[in-house]
GROMACS .gro file of C-alpha atoms in nm:
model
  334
    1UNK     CA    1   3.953   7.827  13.365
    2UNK     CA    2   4.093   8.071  13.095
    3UNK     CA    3   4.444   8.203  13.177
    4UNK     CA    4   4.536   8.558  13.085
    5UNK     CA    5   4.888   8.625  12.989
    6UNK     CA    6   5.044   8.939  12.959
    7UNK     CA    7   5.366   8.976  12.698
    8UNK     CA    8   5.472   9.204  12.374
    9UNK     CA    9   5.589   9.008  12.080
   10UNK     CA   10   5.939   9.218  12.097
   11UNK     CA   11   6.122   9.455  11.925
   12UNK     CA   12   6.124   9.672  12.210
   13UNK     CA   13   6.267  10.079  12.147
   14UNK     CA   14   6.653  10.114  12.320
   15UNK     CA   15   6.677  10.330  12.646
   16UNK     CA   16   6.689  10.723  12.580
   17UNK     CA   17   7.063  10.676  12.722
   18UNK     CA   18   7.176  10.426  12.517
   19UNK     CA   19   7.035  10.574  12.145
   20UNK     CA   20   7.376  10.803  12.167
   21UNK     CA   21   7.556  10.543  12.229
   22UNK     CA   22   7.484  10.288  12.010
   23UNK     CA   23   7.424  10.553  11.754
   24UNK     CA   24   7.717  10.439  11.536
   25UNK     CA   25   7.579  10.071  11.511
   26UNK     CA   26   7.447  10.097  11.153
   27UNK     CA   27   7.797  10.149  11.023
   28UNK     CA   28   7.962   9.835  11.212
   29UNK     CA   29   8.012   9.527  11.016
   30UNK     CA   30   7.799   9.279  11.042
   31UNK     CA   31   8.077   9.037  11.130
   32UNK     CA   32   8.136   9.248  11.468
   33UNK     CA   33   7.747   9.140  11.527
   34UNK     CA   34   7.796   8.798  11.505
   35UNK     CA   35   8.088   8.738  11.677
   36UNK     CA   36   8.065   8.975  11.941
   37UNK     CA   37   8.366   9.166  11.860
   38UNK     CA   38   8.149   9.507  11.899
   39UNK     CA   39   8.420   9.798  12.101
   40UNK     CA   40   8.378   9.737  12.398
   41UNK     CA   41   8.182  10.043  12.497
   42UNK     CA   42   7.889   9.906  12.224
   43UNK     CA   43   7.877   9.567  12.360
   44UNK     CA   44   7.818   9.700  12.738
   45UNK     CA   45   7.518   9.948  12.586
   46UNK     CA   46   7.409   9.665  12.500
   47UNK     CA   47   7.427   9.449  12.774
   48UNK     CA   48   7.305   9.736  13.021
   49UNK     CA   49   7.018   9.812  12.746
   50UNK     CA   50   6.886   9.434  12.769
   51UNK     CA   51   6.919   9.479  13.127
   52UNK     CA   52   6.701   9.782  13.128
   53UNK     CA   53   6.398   9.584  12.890
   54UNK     CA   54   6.472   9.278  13.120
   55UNK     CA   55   6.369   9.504  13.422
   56UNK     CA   56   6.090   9.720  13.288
   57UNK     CA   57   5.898   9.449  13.220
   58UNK     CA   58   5.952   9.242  13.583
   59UNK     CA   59   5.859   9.585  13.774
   60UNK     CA   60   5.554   9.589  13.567
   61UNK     CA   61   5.441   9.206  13.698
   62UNK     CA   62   5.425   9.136  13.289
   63UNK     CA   63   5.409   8.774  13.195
   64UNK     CA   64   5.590   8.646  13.020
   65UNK     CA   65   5.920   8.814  12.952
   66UNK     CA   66   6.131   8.847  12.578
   67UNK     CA   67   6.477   8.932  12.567
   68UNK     CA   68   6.345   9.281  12.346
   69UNK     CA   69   6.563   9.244  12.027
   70UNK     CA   70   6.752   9.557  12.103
   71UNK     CA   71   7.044   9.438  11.822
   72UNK     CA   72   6.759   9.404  11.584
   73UNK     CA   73   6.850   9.768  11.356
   74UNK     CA   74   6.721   9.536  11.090
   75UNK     CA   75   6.369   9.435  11.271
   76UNK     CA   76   6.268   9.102  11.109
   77UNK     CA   77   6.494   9.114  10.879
   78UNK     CA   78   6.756   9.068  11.134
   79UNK     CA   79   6.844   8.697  11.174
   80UNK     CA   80   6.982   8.707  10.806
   81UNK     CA   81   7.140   9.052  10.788
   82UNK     CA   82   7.378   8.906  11.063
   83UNK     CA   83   7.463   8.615  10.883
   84UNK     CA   84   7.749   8.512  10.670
   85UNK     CA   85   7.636   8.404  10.338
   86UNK     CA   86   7.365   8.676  10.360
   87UNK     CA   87   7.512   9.059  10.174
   88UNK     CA   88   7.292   9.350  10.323
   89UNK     CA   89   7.262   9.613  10.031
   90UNK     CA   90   7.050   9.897  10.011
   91UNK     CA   91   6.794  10.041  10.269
   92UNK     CA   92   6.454   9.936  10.230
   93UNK     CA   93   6.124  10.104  10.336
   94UNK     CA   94   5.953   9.834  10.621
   95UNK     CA   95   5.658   9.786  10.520
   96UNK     CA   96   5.421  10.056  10.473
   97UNK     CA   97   5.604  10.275  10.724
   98UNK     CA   98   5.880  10.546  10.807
   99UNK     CA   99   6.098  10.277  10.942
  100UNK     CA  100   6.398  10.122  10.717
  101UNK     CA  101   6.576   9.810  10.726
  102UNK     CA  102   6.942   9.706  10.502
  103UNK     CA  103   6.808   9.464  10.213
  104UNK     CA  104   6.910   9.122  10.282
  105UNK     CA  105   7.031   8.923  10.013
  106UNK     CA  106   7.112   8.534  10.053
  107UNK     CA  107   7.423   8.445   9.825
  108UNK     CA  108   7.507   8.082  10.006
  109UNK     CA  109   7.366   7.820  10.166
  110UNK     CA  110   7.200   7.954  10.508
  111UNK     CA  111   7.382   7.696  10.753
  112UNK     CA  112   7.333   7.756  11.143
  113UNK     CA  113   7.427   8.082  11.307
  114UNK     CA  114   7.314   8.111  11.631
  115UNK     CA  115   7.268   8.472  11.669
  116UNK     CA  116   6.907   8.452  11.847
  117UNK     CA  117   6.990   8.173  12.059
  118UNK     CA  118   7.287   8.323  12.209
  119UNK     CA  119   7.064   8.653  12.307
  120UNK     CA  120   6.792   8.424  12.453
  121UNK     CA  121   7.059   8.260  12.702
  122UNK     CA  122   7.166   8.560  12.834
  123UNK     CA  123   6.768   8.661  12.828
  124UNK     CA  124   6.750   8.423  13.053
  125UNK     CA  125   6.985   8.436  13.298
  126UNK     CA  126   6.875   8.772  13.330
  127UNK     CA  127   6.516   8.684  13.386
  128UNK     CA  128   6.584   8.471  13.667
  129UNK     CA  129   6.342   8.213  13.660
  130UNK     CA  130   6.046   8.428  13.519
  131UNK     CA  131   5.871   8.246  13.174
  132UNK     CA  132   6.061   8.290  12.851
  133UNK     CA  133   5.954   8.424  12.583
  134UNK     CA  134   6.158   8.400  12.261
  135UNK     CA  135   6.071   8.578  11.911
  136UNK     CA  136   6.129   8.489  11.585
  137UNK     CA  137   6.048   8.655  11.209
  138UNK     CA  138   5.778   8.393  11.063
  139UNK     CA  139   5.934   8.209  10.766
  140UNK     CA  140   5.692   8.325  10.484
  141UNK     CA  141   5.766   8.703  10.638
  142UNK     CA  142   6.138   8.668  10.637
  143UNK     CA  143   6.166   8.514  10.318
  144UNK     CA  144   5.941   8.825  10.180
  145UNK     CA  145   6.183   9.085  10.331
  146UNK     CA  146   6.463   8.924  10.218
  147UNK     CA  147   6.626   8.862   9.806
  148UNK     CA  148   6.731   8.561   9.697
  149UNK     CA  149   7.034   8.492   9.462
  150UNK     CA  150   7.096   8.163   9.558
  151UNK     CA  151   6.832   7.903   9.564
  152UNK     CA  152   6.684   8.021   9.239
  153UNK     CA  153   6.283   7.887   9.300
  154UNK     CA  154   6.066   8.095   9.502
  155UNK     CA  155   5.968   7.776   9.680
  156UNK     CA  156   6.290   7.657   9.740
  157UNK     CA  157   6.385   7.984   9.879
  158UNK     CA  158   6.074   7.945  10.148
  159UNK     CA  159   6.211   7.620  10.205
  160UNK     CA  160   6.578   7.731  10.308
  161UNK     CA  161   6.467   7.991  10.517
  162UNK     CA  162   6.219   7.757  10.673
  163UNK     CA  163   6.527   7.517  10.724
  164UNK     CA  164   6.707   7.795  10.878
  165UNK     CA  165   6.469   7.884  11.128
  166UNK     CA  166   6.435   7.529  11.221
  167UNK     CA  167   6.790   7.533  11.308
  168UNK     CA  168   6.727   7.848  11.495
  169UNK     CA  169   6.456   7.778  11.715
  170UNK     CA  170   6.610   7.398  11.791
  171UNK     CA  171   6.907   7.579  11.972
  172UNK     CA  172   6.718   7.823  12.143
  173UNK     CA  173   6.708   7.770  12.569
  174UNK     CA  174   6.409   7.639  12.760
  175UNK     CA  175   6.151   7.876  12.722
  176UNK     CA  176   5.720   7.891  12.786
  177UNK     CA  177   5.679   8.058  12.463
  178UNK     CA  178   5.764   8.089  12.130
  179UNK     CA  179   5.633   8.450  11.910
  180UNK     CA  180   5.632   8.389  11.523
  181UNK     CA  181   5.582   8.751  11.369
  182UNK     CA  182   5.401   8.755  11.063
  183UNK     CA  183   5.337   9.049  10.903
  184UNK     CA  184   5.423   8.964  10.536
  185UNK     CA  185   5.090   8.698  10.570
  186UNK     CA  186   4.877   9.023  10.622
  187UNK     CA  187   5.090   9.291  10.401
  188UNK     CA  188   5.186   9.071  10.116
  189UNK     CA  189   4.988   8.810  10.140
  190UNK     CA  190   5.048   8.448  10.012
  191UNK     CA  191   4.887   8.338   9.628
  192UNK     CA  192   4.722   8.033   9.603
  193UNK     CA  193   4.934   7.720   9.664
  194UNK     CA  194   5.213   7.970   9.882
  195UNK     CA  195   4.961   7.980  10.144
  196UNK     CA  196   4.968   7.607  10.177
  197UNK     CA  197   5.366   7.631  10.181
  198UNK     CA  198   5.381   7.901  10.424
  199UNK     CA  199   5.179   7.720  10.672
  200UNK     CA  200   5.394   7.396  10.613
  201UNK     CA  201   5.693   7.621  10.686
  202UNK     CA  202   5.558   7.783  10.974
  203UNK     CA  203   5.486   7.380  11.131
  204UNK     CA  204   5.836   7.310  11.027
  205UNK     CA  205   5.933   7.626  11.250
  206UNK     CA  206   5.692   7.523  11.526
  207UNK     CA  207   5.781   7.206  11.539
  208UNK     CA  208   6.122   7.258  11.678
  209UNK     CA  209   6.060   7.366  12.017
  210UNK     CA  210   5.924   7.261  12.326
  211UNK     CA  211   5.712   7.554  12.386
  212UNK     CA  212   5.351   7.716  12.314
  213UNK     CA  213   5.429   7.879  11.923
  214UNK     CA  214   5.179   8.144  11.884
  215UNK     CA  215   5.187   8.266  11.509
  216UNK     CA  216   5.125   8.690  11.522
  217UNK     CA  217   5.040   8.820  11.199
  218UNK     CA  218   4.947   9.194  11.220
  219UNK     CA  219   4.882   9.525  11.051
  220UNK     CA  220   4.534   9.413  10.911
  221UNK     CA  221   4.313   9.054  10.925
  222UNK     CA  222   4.430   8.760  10.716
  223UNK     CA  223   4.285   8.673  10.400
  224UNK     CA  224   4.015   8.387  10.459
  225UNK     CA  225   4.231   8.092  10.247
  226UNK     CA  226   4.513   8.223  10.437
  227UNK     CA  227   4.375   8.210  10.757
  228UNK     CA  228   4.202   7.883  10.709
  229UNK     CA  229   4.565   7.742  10.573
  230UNK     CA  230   4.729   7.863  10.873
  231UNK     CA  231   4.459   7.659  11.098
  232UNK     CA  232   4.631   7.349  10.957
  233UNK     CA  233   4.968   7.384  11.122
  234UNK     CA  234   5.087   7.221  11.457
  235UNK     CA  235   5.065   7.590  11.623
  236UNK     CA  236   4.914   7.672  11.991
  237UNK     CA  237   4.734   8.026  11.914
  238UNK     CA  238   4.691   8.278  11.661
  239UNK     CA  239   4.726   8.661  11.702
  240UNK     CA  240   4.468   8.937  11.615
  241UNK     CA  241   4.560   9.254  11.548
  242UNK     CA  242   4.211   9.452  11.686
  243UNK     CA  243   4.388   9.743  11.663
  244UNK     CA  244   4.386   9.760  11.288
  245UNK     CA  245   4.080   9.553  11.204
  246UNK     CA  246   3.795   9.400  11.417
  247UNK     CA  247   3.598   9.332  11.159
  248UNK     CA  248   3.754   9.102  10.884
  249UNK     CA  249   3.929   8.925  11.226
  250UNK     CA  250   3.632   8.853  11.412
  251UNK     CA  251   3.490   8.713  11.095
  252UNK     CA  252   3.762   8.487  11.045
  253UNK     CA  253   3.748   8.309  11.389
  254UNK     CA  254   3.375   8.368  11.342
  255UNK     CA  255   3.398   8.101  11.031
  256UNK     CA  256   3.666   7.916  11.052
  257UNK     CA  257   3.727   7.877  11.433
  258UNK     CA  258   4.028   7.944  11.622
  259UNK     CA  259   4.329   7.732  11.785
  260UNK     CA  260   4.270   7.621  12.159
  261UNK     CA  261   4.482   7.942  12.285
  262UNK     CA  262   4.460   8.324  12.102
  263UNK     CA  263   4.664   8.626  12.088
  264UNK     CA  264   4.452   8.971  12.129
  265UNK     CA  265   4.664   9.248  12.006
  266UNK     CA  266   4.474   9.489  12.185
  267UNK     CA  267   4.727   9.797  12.281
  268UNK     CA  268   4.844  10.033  11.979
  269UNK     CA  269   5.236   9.951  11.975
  270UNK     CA  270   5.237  10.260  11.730
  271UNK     CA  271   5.056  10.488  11.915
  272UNK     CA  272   5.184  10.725  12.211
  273UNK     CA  273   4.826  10.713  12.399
  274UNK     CA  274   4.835  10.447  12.651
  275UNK     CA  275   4.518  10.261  12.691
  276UNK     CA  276   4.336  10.190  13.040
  277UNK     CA  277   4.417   9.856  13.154
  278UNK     CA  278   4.024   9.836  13.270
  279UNK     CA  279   3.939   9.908  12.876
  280UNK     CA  280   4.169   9.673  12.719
  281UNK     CA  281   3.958   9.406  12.986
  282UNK     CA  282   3.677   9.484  12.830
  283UNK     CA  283   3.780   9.512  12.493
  284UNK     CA  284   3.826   9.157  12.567
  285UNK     CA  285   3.463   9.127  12.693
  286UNK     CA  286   3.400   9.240  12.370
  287UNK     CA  287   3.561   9.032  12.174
  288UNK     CA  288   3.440   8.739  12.398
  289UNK     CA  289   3.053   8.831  12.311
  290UNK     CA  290   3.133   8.804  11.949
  291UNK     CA  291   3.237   8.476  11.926
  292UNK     CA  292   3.090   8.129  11.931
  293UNK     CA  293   3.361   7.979  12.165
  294UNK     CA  294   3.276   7.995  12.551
  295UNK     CA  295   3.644   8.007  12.643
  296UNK     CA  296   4.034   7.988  12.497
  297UNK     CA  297   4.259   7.755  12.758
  298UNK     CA  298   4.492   8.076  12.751
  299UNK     CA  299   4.443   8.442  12.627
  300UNK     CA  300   4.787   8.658  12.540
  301UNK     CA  301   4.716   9.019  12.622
  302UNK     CA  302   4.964   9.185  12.397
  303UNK     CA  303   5.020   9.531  12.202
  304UNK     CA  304   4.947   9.467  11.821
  305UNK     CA  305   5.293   9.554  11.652
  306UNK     CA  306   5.588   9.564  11.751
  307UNK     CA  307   5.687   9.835  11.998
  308UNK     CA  308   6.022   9.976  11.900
  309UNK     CA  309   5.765  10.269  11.713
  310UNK     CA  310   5.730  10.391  12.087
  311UNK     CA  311   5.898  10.689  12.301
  312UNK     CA  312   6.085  10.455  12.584
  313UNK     CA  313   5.817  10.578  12.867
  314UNK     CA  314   5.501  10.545  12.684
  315UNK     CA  315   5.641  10.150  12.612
  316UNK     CA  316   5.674  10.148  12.996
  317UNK     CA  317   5.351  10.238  13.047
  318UNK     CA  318   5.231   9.993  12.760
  319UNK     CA  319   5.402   9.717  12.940
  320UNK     CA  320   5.213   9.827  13.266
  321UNK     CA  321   4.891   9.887  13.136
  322UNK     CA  322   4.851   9.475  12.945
  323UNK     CA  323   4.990   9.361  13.255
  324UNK     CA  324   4.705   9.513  13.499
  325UNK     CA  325   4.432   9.431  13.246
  326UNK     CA  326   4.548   9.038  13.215
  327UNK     CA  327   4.525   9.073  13.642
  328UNK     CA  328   4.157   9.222  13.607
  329UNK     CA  329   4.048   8.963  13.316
  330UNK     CA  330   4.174   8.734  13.594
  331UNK     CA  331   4.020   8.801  13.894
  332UNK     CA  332   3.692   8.859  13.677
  333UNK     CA  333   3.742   8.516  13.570
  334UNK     CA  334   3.721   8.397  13.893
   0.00000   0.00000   0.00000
């Protein structure tokens, strides 16, 4: 039988009470980031913050619950802006949006950090037992937000970052779940030949954990070759964004099939309006009568983007709304 999951793939917005307070973060150093040396009165924001996220979600039954990547000012781009032989320059538009993120540029060798691991202990120990859900940028999206004036090759560079994340992901906690956002595969998509090397980097990243990796491109459908290429790694589920296109999407699992599991990004993580937990359920009806597989082994019910975009109490009642339609899509299933 088909097993519904409710989860976000991160990036949540901070508390209303703690934007004044952590107001000042842009201007710290990123060397306060990484070693914790934030004033005190940032670091407990923080810590209260992540407690906040960490709560929201277990009052709403969600899931499957993510740490929410409240330290990310940088959104994807975060894992390098935090680390030492990385410079962060000038702001940068984020993709097609009125969101901004410091450039990162690599200057040295990208050895191990730690940064995400570290927040995905404490993630945990918070949780208490509940399933784990850790988040990652997807290599061939990181690599796109970020400059290179190291490696020199365009490949290689894809390669380090791959290598990085690797490193990452290896350290990270037990956890059920691993989310690799991929935007860039949608918004910049690969050429010929980088799709194949984006997929082998993704594996790479996949391959270093001992959990489900679902790979969650969004902000549009996947270009067929990329799609197809993305088939061939060692991955657990794809995500759809059906918030953004239903079309091109459905025609890609239409043709080319799907992996075992799939991720339905089925609740606007831009938008203010919260949807009806019955409609998202059968939204994934829908979806369901559209395709020429009978069942997935496990269906994430998740918003499409990223949810930081949201007022704090409209993500609240995001996070409430996925988890009572996964509960209806499983008692239907019954």
């Amino acid at each position: 039988m088909t097993e519904y999951v409710s989860t976000t793939p991160g990036l949540f917005p901070l508390p209303d009470w703690a934007k004044d307070d952590l107001s000042g973060l842009k201007g710290h150093q990123k060397h306060d980031l990484i070693s914790g040396d934030e004033s005190g009165e940032i670091a407990a924001a923080y810590e209260e913050a992540r407690k906040n996220v960490i709560d929201a979600q277990q009052e709403t039954d969600l899931d499957h619950t993510v740490e929410g990547q409240l330290r990310w000012d940088d959104m994807l781009a975060h894992p390098l802006a935090v680390h030492d032989a990385v410079e962060t320059r000038g702001i940068v538009r984020y993709y097609d949006n009125n969101n901004f993120y410091r450039e990162p540029v690599v200057t040295d060798d990208l050895d191990f950090s730690g940064d995400v691991a570290t927040e995905l202990e404490t993630a945990g120990e918070l949780a208490d037992g509940d399933d784990l859900q850790a988040v990652l940028p997807g290599p061939y999206s990181l690599a796109d937000l970020a400059t290179d004036e190291h490696y020199g090759d365009e490949a290689a560079f894809l390669d380090a970052i791959a290598d990085f994340l690797e490193a990452e992901a290896d350290a990270f906690p037990e956890h059920e779940t691993l989310f690799l956002l991929e935007p860039s595969l949608v918004e910049n998509a690969p050429e010929d030949g980088v799709d194949e090397r984006a997929s082998r980097a993704i594996d790479q990243v996949a391959g270093a954990v001992d959990a489900d990796v679902v790979v969650h491109p969004y902000w549009g459908a996947l270009e067929e070759k990329v799609y197809a290429h993305l088939l061939d790694a060692d991955i657990d589920a794809v995500g759809f964004d059906f918030v953004a296109n239903q079309e091109d999407n459905l025609y890609n699992i239409q043709e080319y099939g799907a992996t075992d599991d799939i991720s339905l990004g089925l609740a606007d993580g831009q938008n203010t309006l919260v949807e009806d937990p019955e409609a998202i359920r059968e939204r994934v009806d829908w979806i369901y009568d559209q395709l020429p597989v009978s069942a997935f082994e496990t269906v994430y019910l998740t918003t499409n983007t990223e949810t930081f975009y949201l007022p704090y109490a409209k993500f609240e009642e995001k996070l409430a709304a996925l988890a009572e339609a996964a509960e209806l899509a499983e008692v239907k299933a019954a």
